[in-house]
Short mmCIF file of C-alpha atoms in Angstrom, two decimals:
data_model
loop_
_atom_site.label_atom_id
_atom_site.label_comp_id
_atom_site.label_asym_id
_atom_site.label_seq_id
_atom_site.Cartn_x
_atom_site.Cartn_y
_atom_site.Cartn_z
CA MET A 131 0.00 0.00 0.00
CA ASN A 132 1.17 3.56 -0.62
CA ALA A 133 1.73 6.13 2.13
CA ASP A 134 -1.82 7.56 2.02
CA GLU A 135 -3.38 4.10 2.18
CA ARG A 136 -1.11 3.13 5.06
CA ARG A 137 -1.95 6.27 7.01
CA PHE A 138 -5.66 5.59 6.55
CA ALA A 139 -5.06 2.03 7.79
CA VAL A 140 -3.39 3.55 10.88
CA LEU A 141 -6.38 5.89 11.37
CA ARG A 142 -8.78 2.97 10.98
CA ALA A 143 -6.82 1.01 13.59
CA ILE A 144 -6.91 3.97 16.01
CA VAL A 145 -10.68 4.33 15.55
CA ALA A 146 -11.30 0.60 16.06
CA ASP A 147 -9.13 0.34 19.17
CA TYR A 148 -10.33 3.58 20.75
CA VAL A 149 -14.01 2.63 20.23
CA ALA A 150 -13.29 -0.77 21.79
CA THR A 151 -11.15 0.33 24.75
CA HIS A 152 -11.82 4.04 25.31
CA GLU A 153 -8.05 4.37 25.83
CA PRO A 154 -5.64 6.47 23.73
CA VAL A 155 -3.96 4.28 21.13
CA GLY A 156 -0.17 4.09 20.79
CA SER A 157 2.02 2.90 17.92
CA LYS A 158 3.08 -0.25 19.79
CA MET A 159 -0.56 -1.29 20.23
CA ILE A 160 -1.25 -0.76 16.53
CA VAL A 161 1.73 -2.87 15.48
CA GLU A 162 0.73 -5.66 17.89
CA ARG A 163 -2.98 -5.74 17.07
CA HIS A 164 -3.08 -4.87 13.38
CA ASN A 165 -1.10 -6.58 10.67
CA LEU A 166 0.12 -3.49 8.82
CA GLY A 167 3.51 -4.92 7.95
CA VAL A 168 5.48 -1.87 9.11
CA SER A 169 7.58 -0.92 12.14
CA SER A 170 6.55 1.11 15.18
CA ALA A 171 8.74 3.96 13.90
CA THR A 172 6.81 4.09 10.61
CA VAL A 173 3.50 4.04 12.48
CA ARG A 174 4.72 6.89 14.72
CA ASN A 175 5.63 8.93 11.65
CA ASP A 176 2.20 8.23 10.13
CA MET A 177 0.53 9.26 13.41
CA ALA A 178 2.47 12.53 13.34
CA VAL A 179 1.14 13.26 9.84
CA LEU A 180 -2.43 12.32 10.87
CA GLU A 181 -2.12 14.66 13.86
CA ASP A 182 -0.86 17.51 11.66
CA GLU A 183 -3.89 16.95 9.42
CA GLY A 184 -6.24 17.21 12.42
CA LEU A 185 -7.44 13.60 12.13
CA ILE A 186 -6.15 12.44 15.51
CA ALA A 187 -5.19 14.24 18.70
CA GLN A 188 -3.13 13.65 21.84
CA PRO A 189 -5.49 14.05 24.81
CA HIS A 190 -2.68 14.35 27.39
CA THR A 191 1.01 13.60 27.79
CA SER A 192 0.66 9.87 27.05
CA ALA A 193 2.00 8.55 23.75
CA GLY A 194 -1.49 7.50 22.67
CA ARG A 195 -3.79 9.28 20.25
CA VAL A 196 -7.57 9.47 19.82
CA PRO A 197 -9.64 10.24 16.71
CA THR A 198 -11.02 13.75 16.23
CA ASP A 199 -14.41 14.54 14.69
CA LYS A 200 -12.55 15.09 11.41
CA GLY A 201 -10.90 11.68 11.77
CA TYR A 202 -14.22 9.95 12.42
CA ARG A 203 -15.68 11.72 9.38
CA LEU A 204 -12.92 10.45 7.09
CA PHE A 205 -13.32 6.96 8.57
CA VAL A 206 -17.09 6.96 7.95
CA ASP A 207 -16.78 8.43 4.45
CA ARG A 208 -14.31 5.73 3.45
CA LEU A 209 -16.11 2.73 4.91
CA ALA A 210 -15.58 0.15 2.19
CA GLN A 211 -18.42 -1.96 3.51
CA VAL A 212 -20.83 -1.79 6.37
CA LYS A 213 -20.61 -4.62 8.86
CA PRO A 214 -23.78 -6.59 8.07
CA LEU A 215 -26.08 -7.97 10.72
CA SER A 216 -25.59 -11.67 11.28
CA SER A 217 -28.23 -14.02 9.86
CA ALA A 218 -29.40 -14.69 13.44
CA GLU A 219 -29.75 -10.93 14.08
CA ARG A 220 -31.67 -10.46 10.82
CA ARG A 221 -34.07 -13.30 11.68
CA ALA A 222 -34.57 -11.89 15.18
CA VAL A 223 -35.28 -8.40 13.80
CA GLN A 224 -37.79 -9.70 11.28
CA ALA A 225 -39.55 -11.98 13.76
CA PHE A 226 -39.76 -9.24 16.40
CA LEU A 227 -41.18 -6.64 13.99
CA ASP A 228 -43.51 -9.13 12.26
CA GLY A 229 -45.23 -9.65 15.60
CA ALA A 230 -46.45 -6.03 15.71
CA VAL A 231 -50.21 -5.56 15.69
CA ASP A 232 -50.44 -1.99 14.38
CA LEU A 233 -48.38 1.08 13.43
CA ASP A 234 -47.84 2.17 17.04
CA ASP A 235 -46.58 -1.29 17.93
CA VAL A 236 -44.26 -1.39 14.88
CA LEU A 237 -42.62 1.90 15.91
CA ARG A 238 -42.37 0.99 19.62
CA ARG A 239 -40.70 -2.28 18.69
CA SER A 240 -38.35 -0.47 16.27
CA VAL A 241 -37.12 1.85 19.04
CA ARG A 242 -36.47 -1.07 21.38
CA LEU A 243 -34.64 -2.99 18.66
CA LEU A 244 -32.38 -0.11 17.66
CA ALA A 245 -31.49 0.63 21.28
CA GLN A 246 -30.64 -3.03 21.92
CA LEU A 247 -28.67 -3.55 18.69
CA THR A 248 -26.56 -0.40 18.96
CA ARG A 249 -26.53 0.30 22.73
CA GLN A 250 -27.30 3.92 21.88
CA VAL A 251 -30.38 6.12 22.20
CA ALA A 252 -32.88 5.17 19.49
CA VAL A 253 -35.22 7.73 17.93
CA VAL A 254 -38.19 7.10 15.64
CA GLN A 255 -40.41 9.79 14.16
CA TYR A 256 -44.07 9.01 13.65
CA PRO A 257 -45.10 9.22 9.98
CA THR A 258 -45.39 12.82 8.83
CA LEU A 259 -49.01 13.05 7.79
CA THR A 260 -48.41 15.46 4.93
CA ARG A 261 -46.42 12.71 3.20
CA SER A 262 -49.13 10.06 3.69
CA THR A 263 -51.66 9.10 1.06
CA VAL A 264 -55.05 7.45 1.48
CA ARG A 265 -54.99 3.73 0.77
CA HIS A 266 -58.68 2.97 1.35
CA CYS A 267 -61.84 4.26 2.98
CA GLU A 268 -64.36 1.76 4.33
CA ILE A 269 -67.92 2.78 5.18
CA VAL A 270 -69.85 0.33 7.35
CA GLN A 271 -73.53 0.59 8.28
CA LEU A 272 -73.88 0.20 12.04
CA THR A 273 -77.61 0.96 12.18
CA PRO A 274 -80.03 2.20 9.50
CA ALA A 275 -79.12 5.81 10.48
CA ARG A 276 -75.53 5.44 11.68
CA LEU A 277 -72.31 4.69 9.76
CA MET A 278 -68.72 3.98 10.68
CA VAL A 279 -66.09 5.55 8.42
CA VAL A 280 -62.61 3.98 8.48
CA VAL A 281 -59.70 5.73 6.74
CA ILE A 282 -56.48 3.77 6.13
CA THR A 283 -53.30 5.51 4.92
CA ASP A 284 -50.19 4.06 3.30
CA SER A 285 -48.31 4.71 6.56
CA GLY A 286 -50.50 2.22 8.37
CA ARG A 287 -52.47 4.88 10.21
CA VAL A 288 -56.11 3.87 10.78
CA ASP A 289 -58.77 6.39 11.81
CA GLN A 290 -62.36 5.48 12.45
CA ARG A 291 -65.26 7.80 13.12
CA VAL A 292 -69.00 7.34 13.63
CA VAL A 293 -71.36 9.36 11.43
CA ASP A 294 -74.94 10.02 12.55
CA LEU A 295 -77.05 10.58 9.45
CA GLY A 296 -80.28 11.62 11.17
CA ASP A 297 -82.16 9.66 8.51
CA VAL A 298 -82.49 6.03 7.56
CA THR A 299 -80.39 4.99 4.56
CA SER A 300 -80.28 1.81 2.49
CA ASP A 301 -77.48 -0.70 1.84
CA ASP A 302 -77.44 0.47 -1.76
CA ALA A 303 -76.98 4.10 -0.71
CA VAL A 304 -74.08 3.11 1.58
CA SER A 305 -72.46 1.25 -1.33
CA GLN A 306 -72.78 4.35 -3.53
CA LEU A 307 -71.29 6.54 -0.79
CA ARG A 308 -68.37 4.13 -0.43
CA THR A 309 -67.68 4.17 -4.18
CA LEU A 310 -67.85 7.97 -4.45
CA VAL A 311 -65.68 8.58 -1.41
CA ASN A 312 -62.97 6.11 -2.47
CA GLY A 313 -62.96 7.59 -5.96
CA ALA A 314 -62.14 10.98 -4.43
CA LEU A 315 -59.68 9.78 -1.78
CA VAL A 316 -57.63 6.77 -2.80
CA GLY A 317 -54.05 7.54 -3.81
CA ARG A 318 -54.25 11.20 -2.84
CA PRO A 319 -52.07 12.93 -0.22
CA LEU A 320 -54.10 13.85 2.85
CA ALA A 321 -54.30 17.58 2.05
CA ALA A 322 -55.46 16.93 -1.52
CA ALA A 323 -57.86 14.25 -0.29
CA SER A 324 -59.43 16.72 2.13
CA ALA A 325 -60.02 19.22 -0.68
CA ALA A 326 -61.51 16.51 -2.92
CA VAL A 327 -63.88 15.36 -0.17
CA ALA A 328 -65.10 18.94 0.32
CA GLU A 329 -66.37 18.91 -3.27
CA LEU A 330 -68.29 15.63 -2.98
CA PRO A 331 -71.61 17.06 -1.67
CA ASN A 332 -71.77 19.32 -4.75
CA THR A 333 -71.44 16.41 -7.18
CA ALA A 334 -73.34 13.68 -5.32
CA PRO A 335 -76.80 12.61 -6.55
CA ALA A 336 -79.61 14.59 -4.94
CA ASP A 337 -80.86 11.63 -2.88
CA LEU A 338 -77.37 11.15 -1.38
CA ARG A 339 -76.53 14.78 -0.74
CA ASP A 340 -77.52 14.99 2.93
CA ALA A 341 -75.72 11.74 3.75
CA MET A 342 -72.66 12.89 1.80
CA ILE A 343 -72.55 16.19 3.68
CA ALA A 344 -72.50 14.28 6.99
CA VAL A 345 -69.81 11.85 5.80
CA SER A 346 -67.69 14.60 4.20
CA THR A 347 -67.74 16.72 7.35
CA VAL A 348 -66.39 13.85 9.44
CA LEU A 349 -63.82 12.89 6.79
CA ILE A 350 -62.41 16.41 6.55
CA GLU A 351 -61.91 16.47 10.33
CA THR A 352 -60.15 13.11 10.08
CA LEU A 353 -57.87 14.10 7.19
CA VAL A 354 -56.76 17.51 8.46
CA GLU A 355 -53.10 17.45 9.52
CA HIS A 356 -52.48 17.09 13.23
CA PRO A 357 -50.00 19.88 14.06
CA GLU A 358 -47.96 17.95 16.61
CA GLU A 359 -45.01 15.82 15.52
CA ARG A 360 -44.67 12.67 17.60
CA LEU A 361 -41.42 10.96 18.49
CA LEU A 362 -40.45 7.80 20.29
CA LEU A 363 -37.16 7.54 22.20
CA GLY A 364 -35.64 4.43 23.70
CA GLY A 365 -32.44 3.43 25.45
CA THR A 366 -31.68 6.83 26.99
CA ALA A 367 -30.00 5.02 29.88
CA ASN A 368 -27.39 3.74 27.41
CA LEU A 369 -25.78 7.19 27.44
CA THR A 370 -25.17 7.08 31.17
CA ARG A 371 -22.86 4.08 30.72
CA SER A 372 -20.46 6.29 28.76
CA ALA A 373 -20.70 9.58 30.66
CA ALA A 374 -16.97 10.17 30.17
CA ASP A 375 -17.60 10.50 26.41
CA PHE A 376 -19.43 13.79 27.00
CA PRO A 377 -16.77 16.26 28.15
CA HIS A 378 -19.10 19.25 28.16
CA SER A 379 -22.18 17.79 29.82
CA LEU A 380 -24.17 14.58 29.57
CA ARG A 381 -27.05 16.40 31.26
CA ARG A 382 -27.19 18.90 28.37
CA VAL A 383 -27.48 16.02 25.90
CA LEU A 384 -30.25 14.33 27.88
CA GLU A 385 -32.16 17.61 28.20
CA ALA A 386 -31.80 18.23 24.45
CA LEU A 387 -33.19 14.78 23.69
CA GLU A 388 -36.31 15.68 25.66
CA GLU A 389 -36.88 18.62 23.30
CA GLN A 390 -38.80 17.27 20.32
CA VAL A 391 -37.75 20.19 18.12
CA VAL A 392 -34.06 19.36 18.63
CA VAL A 393 -34.58 15.68 17.81
CA LEU A 394 -36.73 16.46 14.77
CA LYS A 395 -33.91 18.62 13.43
CA LEU A 396 -31.51 15.71 13.95
CA LEU A 397 -33.77 13.58 11.74
CA ALA A 398 -34.45 16.33 9.19
CA SER A 399 -31.69 15.13 6.87
CA ALA A 400 -33.14 11.61 6.75
CA GLN A 401 -34.99 12.10 3.49
CA GLU A 402 -33.95 8.96 1.63
CA ARG A 403 -34.90 5.38 2.41
CA SER A 404 -31.71 3.73 1.22
CA MET A 405 -29.12 6.26 2.38
CA VAL A 406 -27.90 6.49 5.95
CA THR A 407 -26.80 9.96 7.09
CA VAL A 408 -24.10 10.34 9.74
CA ARG A 409 -23.57 13.65 11.55
CA ILE A 410 -20.51 13.74 13.77
CA GLY A 411 -19.84 16.10 16.68
CA GLU A 412 -19.51 19.68 15.44
CA GLU A 413 -21.60 18.84 12.35
CA ASN A 414 -24.70 18.85 14.57
CA GLU A 415 -26.50 22.17 14.47
CA ALA A 416 -27.63 22.15 18.12
CA GLU A 417 -24.79 23.17 20.43
CA GLU A 418 -25.96 20.72 23.10
CA MET A 419 -25.41 17.83 20.68
CA ARG A 420 -21.81 18.66 19.69
CA ASP A 421 -20.46 15.74 21.76
CA THR A 422 -22.71 13.26 19.93
CA SER A 423 -23.00 11.52 16.60
CA VAL A 424 -26.35 10.90 14.91
CA VAL A 425 -26.91 8.01 12.49
CA SER A 426 -30.26 8.40 10.72
CA ILE A 427 -32.30 7.22 7.73
CA GLY A 428 -35.75 7.74 6.24
CA TYR A 429 -38.28 4.90 6.38
CA GLY A 430 -41.44 4.10 4.49
CA PRO A 431 -43.00 1.62 2.06
CA GLY A 432 -42.21 3.78 -0.98
CA THR A 433 -42.06 7.45 -0.14
CA VAL A 434 -40.32 8.48 3.08
CA LEU A 435 -42.85 8.81 5.90
CA GLY A 436 -40.47 9.77 8.70
CA GLY A 437 -36.98 9.35 10.08
CA MET A 438 -35.34 6.97 12.51
CA GLY A 439 -31.87 6.60 13.91
CA VAL A 440 -29.59 6.48 16.91
CA VAL A 441 -27.78 9.11 18.98
CA GLY A 442 -24.60 8.31 20.87
CA PRO A 443 -21.11 9.56 21.65
CA THR A 444 -18.70 10.25 18.80
CA ARG A 445 -16.79 7.19 20.07
CA MET A 446 -19.35 4.97 18.36
CA ASP A 447 -19.28 1.67 16.47
CA TYR A 448 -20.17 3.38 13.19
CA PRO A 449 -20.25 0.29 10.93
CA GLY A 450 -22.48 -1.60 13.39
CA SER A 451 -24.78 1.39 14.02
CA ILE A 452 -25.16 2.12 10.30
CA ALA A 453 -26.01 -1.54 9.60
CA ALA A 454 -28.60 -1.71 12.38
CA VAL A 455 -30.32 1.54 11.39
CA HIS A 456 -30.41 0.51 7.72
CA ALA A 457 -31.77 -2.98 8.49
CA VAL A 458 -34.53 -1.88 10.89
CA ALA A 459 -35.68 0.88 8.52
CA ARG A 460 -35.85 -1.62 5.64
CA TYR A 461 -37.94 -4.09 7.64
CA VAL A 462 -40.29 -1.33 8.85
CA GLY A 463 -40.80 -0.21 5.24
CA GLU A 464 -41.61 -3.79 4.19
CA ILE A 465 -44.09 -4.20 7.04
CA LEU A 466 -45.88 -0.94 6.22
CA ALA A 467 -46.01 -1.90 2.54
CA GLY A 468 -47.75 -5.13 3.42
CA ARG A 469 -50.42 -3.63 5.66
#
């Protein structure tokens, strides 16, 4: 290997050993643990160059070095391959998520899985409703004058409302209502679906108009975007096991994680299903999160419905965390596609 390749191999060794031991890494340790085929003197020279380039630093007077944020960034950018989950881990992930009964359960299980697999804090954003589309609307006659309207979105969200018609209606009229409503709703984003439903009373047959007004009113209330963004967090206690990794303040990090706005911003870059985003240390916008790294990805059956990921110290197992986040997001997307 040439000098640049060898220096990157030295950096990779420092990252691996520091993540594993949380101790500064010296040239002797690198020579003993990693088969680089060079002497300790060569490794020391390479470490001097890496330090000049700002990729590693000497935390105190010991001979060891630790990676900097810049060093972690180069390491992540040049990952030749992500450490895949074992076949046993993949089966366990799939079996655990397949057991979920609804969207809430899928997301709760995802948070628990990510926290267990990575030993970091796991974060999952509930589907952003503006990105959801209507998959189906079912209208069921409960009594001759009362209906149940069930709206199902592609994110797995199910809303059901009761509609009091005030008048008796027939099975045939309910069937017509169902056909007209689905014609206006199915495949449309929620905002567009709401606008389409508002027009239905004007185009419905005269004998269905009153019933359509009642159904449309309830549907519009159901489809209107809920302003709050919901998040699930899991494994917060994992951070306390590595308090020394947060030189400024672990408490600041924990308080920031309680602020939904901060966490939503961390997930804001997760706009693609297949691409994992890694933000390291100073790359995080929020000052309280500058001691952390965030590994995130978008999830969904086709379009991205929300983000998920993990938050931990910059001294993180990046290949393992990236693999876990990617795998869980993929399984969640498959589950939502099949519902």
